[in-house]
JSON list of C-alpha atoms in Angstrom, two decimals:
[
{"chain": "A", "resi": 1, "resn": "UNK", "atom": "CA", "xyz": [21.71, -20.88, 5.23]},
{"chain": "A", "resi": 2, "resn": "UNK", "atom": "CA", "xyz": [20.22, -17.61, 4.35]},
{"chain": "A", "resi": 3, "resn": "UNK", "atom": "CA", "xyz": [22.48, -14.64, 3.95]},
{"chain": "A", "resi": 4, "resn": "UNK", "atom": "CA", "xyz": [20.76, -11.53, 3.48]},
{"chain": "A", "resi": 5, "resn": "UNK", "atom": "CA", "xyz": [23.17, -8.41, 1.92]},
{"chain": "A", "resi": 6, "resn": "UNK", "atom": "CA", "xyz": [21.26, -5.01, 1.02]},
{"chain": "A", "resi": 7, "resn": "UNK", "atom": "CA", "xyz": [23.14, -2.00, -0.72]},
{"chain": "A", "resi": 8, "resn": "UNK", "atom": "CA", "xyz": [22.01, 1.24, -1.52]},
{"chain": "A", "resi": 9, "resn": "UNK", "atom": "CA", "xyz": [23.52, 3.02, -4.26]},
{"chain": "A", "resi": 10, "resn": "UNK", "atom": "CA", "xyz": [27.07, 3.75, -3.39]},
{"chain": "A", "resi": 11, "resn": "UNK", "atom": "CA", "xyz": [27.51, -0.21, -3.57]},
{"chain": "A", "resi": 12, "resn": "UNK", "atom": "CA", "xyz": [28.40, 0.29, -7.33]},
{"chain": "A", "resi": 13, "resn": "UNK", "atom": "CA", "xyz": [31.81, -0.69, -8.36]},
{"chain": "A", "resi": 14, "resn": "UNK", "atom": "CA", "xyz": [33.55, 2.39, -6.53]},
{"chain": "A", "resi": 15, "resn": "UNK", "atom": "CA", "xyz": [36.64, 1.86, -9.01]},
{"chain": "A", "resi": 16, "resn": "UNK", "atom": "CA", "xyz": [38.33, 2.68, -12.07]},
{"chain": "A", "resi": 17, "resn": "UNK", "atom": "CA", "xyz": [39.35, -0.14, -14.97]},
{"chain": "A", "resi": 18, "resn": "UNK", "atom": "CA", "xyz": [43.25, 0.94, -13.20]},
{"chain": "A", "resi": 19, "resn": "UNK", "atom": "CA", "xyz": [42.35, 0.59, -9.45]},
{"chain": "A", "resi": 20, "resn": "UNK", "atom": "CA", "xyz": [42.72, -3.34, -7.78]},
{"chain": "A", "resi": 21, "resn": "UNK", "atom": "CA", "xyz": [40.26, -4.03, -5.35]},
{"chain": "A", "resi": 22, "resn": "UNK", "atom": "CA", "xyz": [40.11, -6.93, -3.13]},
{"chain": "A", "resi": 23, "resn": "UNK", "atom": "CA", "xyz": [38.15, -9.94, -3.76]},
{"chain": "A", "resi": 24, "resn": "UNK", "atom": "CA", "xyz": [37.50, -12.25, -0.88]},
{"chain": "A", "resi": 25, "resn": "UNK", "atom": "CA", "xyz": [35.96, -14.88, -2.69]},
{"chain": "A", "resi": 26, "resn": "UNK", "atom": "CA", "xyz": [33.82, -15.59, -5.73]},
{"chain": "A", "resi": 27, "resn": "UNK", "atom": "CA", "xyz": [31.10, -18.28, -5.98]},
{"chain": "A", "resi": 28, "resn": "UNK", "atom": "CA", "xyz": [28.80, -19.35, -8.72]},
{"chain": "A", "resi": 29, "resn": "UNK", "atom": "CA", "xyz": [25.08, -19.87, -8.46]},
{"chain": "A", "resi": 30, "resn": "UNK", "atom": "CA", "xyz": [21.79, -20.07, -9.95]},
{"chain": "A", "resi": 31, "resn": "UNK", "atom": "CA", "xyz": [18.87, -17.33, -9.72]},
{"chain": "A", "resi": 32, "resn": "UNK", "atom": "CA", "xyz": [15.74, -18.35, -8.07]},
{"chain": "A", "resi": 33, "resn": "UNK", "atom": "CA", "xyz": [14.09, -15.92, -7.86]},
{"chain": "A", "resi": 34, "resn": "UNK", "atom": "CA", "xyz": [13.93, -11.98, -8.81]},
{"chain": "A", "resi": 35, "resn": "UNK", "atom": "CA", "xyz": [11.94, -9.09, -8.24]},
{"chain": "A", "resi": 36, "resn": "UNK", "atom": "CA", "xyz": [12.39, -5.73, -8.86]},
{"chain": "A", "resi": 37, "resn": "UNK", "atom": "CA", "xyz": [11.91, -3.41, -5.87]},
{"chain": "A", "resi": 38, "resn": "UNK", "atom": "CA", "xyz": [12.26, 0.55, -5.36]},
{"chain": "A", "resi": 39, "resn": "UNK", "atom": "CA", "xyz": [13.67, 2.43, -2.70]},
{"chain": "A", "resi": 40, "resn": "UNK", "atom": "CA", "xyz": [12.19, 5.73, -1.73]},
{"chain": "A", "resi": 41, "resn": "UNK", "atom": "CA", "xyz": [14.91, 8.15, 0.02]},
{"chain": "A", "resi": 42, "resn": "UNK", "atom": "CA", "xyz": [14.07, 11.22, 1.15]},
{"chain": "A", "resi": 43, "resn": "UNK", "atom": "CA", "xyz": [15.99, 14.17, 0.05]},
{"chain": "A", "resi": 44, "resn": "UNK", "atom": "CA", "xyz": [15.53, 16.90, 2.60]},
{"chain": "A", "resi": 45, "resn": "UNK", "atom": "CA", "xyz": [16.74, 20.68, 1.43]},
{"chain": "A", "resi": 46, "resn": "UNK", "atom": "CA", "xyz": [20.02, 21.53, 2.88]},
{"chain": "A", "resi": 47, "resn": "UNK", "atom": "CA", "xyz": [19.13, 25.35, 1.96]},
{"chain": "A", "resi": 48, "resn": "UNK", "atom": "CA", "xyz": [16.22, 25.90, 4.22]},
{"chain": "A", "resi": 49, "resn": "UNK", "atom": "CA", "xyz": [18.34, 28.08, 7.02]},
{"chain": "A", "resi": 50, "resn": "UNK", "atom": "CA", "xyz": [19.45, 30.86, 4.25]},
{"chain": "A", "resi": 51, "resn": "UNK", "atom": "CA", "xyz": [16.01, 30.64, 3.31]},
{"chain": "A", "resi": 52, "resn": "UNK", "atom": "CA", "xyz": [14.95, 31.75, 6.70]},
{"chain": "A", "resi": 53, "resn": "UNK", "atom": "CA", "xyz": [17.45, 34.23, 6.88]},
{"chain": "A", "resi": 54, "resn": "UNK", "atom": "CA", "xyz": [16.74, 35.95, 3.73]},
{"chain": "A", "resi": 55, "resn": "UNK", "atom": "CA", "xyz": [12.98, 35.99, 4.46]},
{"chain": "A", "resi": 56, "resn": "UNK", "atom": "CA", "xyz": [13.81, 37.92, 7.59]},
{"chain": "A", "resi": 57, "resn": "UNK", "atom": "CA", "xyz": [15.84, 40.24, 6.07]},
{"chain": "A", "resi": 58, "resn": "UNK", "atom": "CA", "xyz": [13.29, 40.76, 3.05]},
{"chain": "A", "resi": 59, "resn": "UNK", "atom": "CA", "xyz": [10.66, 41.34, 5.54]},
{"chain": "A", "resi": 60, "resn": "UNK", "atom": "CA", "xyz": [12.68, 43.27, 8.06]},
{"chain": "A", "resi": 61, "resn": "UNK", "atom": "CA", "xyz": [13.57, 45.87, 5.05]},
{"chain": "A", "resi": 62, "resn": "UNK", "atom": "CA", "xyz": [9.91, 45.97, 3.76]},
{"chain": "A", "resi": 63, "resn": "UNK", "atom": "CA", "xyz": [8.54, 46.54, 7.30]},
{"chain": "A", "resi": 64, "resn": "UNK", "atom": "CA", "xyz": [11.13, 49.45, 8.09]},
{"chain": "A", "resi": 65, "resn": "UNK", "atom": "CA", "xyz": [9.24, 51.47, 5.43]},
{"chain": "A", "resi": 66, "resn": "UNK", "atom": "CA", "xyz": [6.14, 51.84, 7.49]},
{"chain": "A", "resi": 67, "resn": "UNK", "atom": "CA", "xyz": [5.38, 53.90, 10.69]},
{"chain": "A", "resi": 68, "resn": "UNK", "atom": "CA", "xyz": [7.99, 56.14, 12.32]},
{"chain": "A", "resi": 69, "resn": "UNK", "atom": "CA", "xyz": [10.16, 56.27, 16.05]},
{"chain": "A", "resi": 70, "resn": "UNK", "atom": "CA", "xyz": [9.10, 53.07, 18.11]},
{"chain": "A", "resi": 71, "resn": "UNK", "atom": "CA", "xyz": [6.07, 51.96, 15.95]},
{"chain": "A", "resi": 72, "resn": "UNK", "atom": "CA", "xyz": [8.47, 51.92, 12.54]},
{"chain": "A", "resi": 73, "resn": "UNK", "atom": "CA", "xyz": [10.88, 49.66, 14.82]},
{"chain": "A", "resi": 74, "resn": "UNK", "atom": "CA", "xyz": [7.70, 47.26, 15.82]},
{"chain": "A", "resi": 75, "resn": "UNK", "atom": "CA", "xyz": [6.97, 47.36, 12.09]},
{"chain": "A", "resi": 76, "resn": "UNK", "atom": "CA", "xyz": [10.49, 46.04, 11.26]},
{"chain": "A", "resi": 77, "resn": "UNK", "atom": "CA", "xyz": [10.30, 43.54, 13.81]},
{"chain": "A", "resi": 78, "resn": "UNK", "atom": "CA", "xyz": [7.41, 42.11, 12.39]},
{"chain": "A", "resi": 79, "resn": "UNK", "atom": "CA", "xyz": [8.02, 42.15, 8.90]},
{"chain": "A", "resi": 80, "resn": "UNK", "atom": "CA", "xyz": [11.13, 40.02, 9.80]},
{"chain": "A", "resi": 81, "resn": "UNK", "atom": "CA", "xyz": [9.03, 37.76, 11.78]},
{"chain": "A", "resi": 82, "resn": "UNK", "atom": "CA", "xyz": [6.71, 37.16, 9.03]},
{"chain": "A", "resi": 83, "resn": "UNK", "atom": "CA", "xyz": [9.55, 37.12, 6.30]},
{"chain": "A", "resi": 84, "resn": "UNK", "atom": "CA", "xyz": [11.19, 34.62, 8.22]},
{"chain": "A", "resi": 85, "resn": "UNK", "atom": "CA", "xyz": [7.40, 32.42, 8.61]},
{"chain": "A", "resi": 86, "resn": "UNK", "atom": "CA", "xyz": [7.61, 32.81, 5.18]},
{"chain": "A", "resi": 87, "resn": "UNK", "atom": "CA", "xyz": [11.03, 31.88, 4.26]},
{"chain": "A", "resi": 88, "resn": "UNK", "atom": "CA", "xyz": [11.73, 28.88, 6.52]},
{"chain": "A", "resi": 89, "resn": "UNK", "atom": "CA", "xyz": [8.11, 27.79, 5.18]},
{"chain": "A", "resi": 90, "resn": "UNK", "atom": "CA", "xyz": [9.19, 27.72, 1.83]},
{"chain": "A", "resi": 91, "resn": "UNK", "atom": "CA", "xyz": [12.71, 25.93, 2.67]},
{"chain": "A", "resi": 92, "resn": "UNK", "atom": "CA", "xyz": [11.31, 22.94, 4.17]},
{"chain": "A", "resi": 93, "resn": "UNK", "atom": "CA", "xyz": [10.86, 21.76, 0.91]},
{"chain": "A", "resi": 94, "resn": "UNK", "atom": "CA", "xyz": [11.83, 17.74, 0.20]},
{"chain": "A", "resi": 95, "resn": "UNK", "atom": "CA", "xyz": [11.33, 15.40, -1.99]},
{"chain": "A", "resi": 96, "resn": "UNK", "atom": "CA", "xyz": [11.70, 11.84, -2.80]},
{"chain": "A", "resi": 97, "resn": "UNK", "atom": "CA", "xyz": [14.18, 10.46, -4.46]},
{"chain": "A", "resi": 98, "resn": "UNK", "atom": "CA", "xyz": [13.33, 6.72, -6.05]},
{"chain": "A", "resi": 99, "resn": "UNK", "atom": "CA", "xyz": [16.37, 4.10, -6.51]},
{"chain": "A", "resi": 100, "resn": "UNK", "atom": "CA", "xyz": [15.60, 1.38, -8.65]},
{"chain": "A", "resi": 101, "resn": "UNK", "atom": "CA", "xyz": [16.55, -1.63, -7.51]},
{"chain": "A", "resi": 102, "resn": "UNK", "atom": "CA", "xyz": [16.73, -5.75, -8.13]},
{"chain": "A", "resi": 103, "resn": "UNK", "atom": "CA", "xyz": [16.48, -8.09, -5.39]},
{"chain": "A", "resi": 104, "resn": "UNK", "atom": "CA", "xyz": [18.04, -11.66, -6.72]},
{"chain": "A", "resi": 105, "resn": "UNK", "atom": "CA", "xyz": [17.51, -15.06, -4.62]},
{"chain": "A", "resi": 106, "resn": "UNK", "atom": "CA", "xyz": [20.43, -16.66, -5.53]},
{"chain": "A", "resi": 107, "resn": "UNK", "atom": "CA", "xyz": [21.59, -21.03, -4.37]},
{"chain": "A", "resi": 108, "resn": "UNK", "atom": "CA", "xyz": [25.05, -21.07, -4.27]},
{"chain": "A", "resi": 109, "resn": "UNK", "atom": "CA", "xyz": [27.30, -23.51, -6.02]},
{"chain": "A", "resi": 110, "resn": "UNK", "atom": "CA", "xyz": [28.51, -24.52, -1.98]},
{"chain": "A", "resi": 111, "resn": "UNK", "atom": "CA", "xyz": [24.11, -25.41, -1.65]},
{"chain": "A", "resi": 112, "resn": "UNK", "atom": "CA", "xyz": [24.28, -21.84, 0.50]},
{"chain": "A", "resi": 113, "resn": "UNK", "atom": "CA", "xyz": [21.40, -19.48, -0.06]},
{"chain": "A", "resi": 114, "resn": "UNK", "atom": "CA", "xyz": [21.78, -15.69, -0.70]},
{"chain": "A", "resi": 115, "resn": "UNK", "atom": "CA", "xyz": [19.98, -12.76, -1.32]},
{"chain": "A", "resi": 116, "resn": "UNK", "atom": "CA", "xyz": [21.41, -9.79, -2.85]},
{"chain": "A", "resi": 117, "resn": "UNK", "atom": "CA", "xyz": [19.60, -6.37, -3.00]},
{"chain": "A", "resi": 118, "resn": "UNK", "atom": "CA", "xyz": [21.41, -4.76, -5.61]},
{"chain": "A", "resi": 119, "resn": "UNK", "atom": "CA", "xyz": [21.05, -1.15, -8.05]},
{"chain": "A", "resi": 120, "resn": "UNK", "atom": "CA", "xyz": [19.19, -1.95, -11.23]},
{"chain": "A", "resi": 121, "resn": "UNK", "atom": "CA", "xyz": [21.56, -2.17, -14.55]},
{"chain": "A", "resi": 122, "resn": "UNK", "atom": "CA", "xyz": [19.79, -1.89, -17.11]},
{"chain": "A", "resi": 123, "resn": "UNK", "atom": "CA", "xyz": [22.67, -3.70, -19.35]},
{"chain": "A", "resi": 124, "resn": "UNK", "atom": "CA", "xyz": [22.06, -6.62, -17.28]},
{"chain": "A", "resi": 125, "resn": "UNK", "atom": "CA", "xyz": [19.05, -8.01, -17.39]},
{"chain": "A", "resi": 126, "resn": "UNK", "atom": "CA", "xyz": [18.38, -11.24, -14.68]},
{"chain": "A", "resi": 127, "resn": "UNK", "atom": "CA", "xyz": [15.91, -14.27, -15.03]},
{"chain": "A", "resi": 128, "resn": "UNK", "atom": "CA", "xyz": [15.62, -17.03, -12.67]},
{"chain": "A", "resi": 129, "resn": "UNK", "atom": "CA", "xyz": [17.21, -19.76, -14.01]},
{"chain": "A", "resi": 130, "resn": "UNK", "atom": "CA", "xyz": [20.44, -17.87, -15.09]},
{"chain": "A", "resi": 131, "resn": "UNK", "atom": "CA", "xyz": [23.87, -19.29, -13.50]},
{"chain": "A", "resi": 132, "resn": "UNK", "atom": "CA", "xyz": [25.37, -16.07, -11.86]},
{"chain": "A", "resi": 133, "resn": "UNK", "atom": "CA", "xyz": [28.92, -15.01, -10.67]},
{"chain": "A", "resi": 134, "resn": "UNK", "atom": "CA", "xyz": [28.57, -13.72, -6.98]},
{"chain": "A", "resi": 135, "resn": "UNK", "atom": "CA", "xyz": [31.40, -11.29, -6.29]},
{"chain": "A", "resi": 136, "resn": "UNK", "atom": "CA", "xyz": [32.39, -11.03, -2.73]},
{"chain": "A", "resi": 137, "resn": "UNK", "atom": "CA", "xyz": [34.21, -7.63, -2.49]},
{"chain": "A", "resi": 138, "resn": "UNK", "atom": "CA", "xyz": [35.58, -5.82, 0.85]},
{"chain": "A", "resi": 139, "resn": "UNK", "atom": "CA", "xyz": [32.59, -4.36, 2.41]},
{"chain": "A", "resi": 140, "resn": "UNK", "atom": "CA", "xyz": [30.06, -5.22, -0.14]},
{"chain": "A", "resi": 141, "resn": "UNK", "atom": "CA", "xyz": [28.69, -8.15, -2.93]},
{"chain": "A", "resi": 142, "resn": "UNK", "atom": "CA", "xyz": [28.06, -8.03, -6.83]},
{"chain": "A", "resi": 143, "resn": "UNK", "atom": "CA", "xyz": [26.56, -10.34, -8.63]},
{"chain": "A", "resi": 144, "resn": "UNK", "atom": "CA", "xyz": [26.90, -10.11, -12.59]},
{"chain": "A", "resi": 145, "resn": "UNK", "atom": "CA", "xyz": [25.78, -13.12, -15.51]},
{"chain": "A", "resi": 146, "resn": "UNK", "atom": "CA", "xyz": [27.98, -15.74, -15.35]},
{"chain": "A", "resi": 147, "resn": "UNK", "atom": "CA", "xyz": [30.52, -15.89, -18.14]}
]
C-alpha cells in the first residue's frame, strides 16, 4: 500500500518543548529511497493597490500644475491616469519564493509503503538504508532518524 503525505512548510513541529501534542501512532521503517526536491511558491505583492493609489495622486498633483480652467482639470485627470499606469505597473511585482524540500520513500515496519514530502533539515541528514521513526501527528507526519 502506497500512502502518499505532502507538507509545505507550516508542517514543522508547530510546538514548544512545554506544549503536548497528539500522537496517533508511531511506526518504524527503513528509507528506500530519497531525493531532494524544491518547491517554487509564488509570493505575489500584497502592496500593489496603495501603489496605484499613490501613483494617481503623484500624477494627479503633477498634472494640476499645467494648463488653466477646464484644460488644467483634463491635465489633472491625466496625470492621475498615467500615475496610476505607472503605479499599479510597478506594484505587480512578485517573486518566487523556493522551499527546500526532501521527499523520503519509506517500507514500514507493518510491510506498508509511505512517502513523505517533508521541509529539508539540514541537522538531519537521510540515506536510504537508514531505519527511521515515522511520527504520525494530528493533521500531519514527521519522520526523524531512528534512535
Amino acid at each position: 500500500m502506497l500512502t502518499f503525505c505532502l507538507f509545505n512548510s507550516l508542517a514543522q513541529a508547530a510546538y514548544e518543548r512545554n506544549q503536548a501534542v497528539p500522537v496517533e501512532k508511531v511506526l518504524y521503517g527503513t528509507i528506500e529511497s530519497v531525493r531532494h526536491v524544491s518547491e517554487k511558491q509564488l509570493v505575489e505583492d500584497s502592496h500593489s493597490g496603495w501603489k496605484t493609489f499613490g501613483g494617481a495622486l503623484i500624477g494627479g498633483v503633477i498634472g494640476h500644475q499645467f494648463g488653466g480652467g477646464s484644460g488644467q482639470d483634463v491635465a489633472t485627470v491625466l496625470g492621475a491616469l498615467i500615475g496610476g499606469g505607472l503605479g499599479s505597473q510597478h506594484g505587480q511585482s512578485a517573486y518566487y519564493l523556493e522551499n527546500k524540500l526532501v521527499e523520503l520513500m519509506i517500507t514500514q515496519e507493518d510491510g506498508s509503503q509511505v512517502m513523505v514530502i517533508q521541509d529539508l533539515d539540514p541537522g538531519m541528514s537521510f540515506n536510504a538504508g537508514d531505519e527511521v521513526r515515522v511520527v504520525y501527528l494530528t493533521g500531519y507526519v514527521r519522520v526523524d532518524l531512528a534512535m
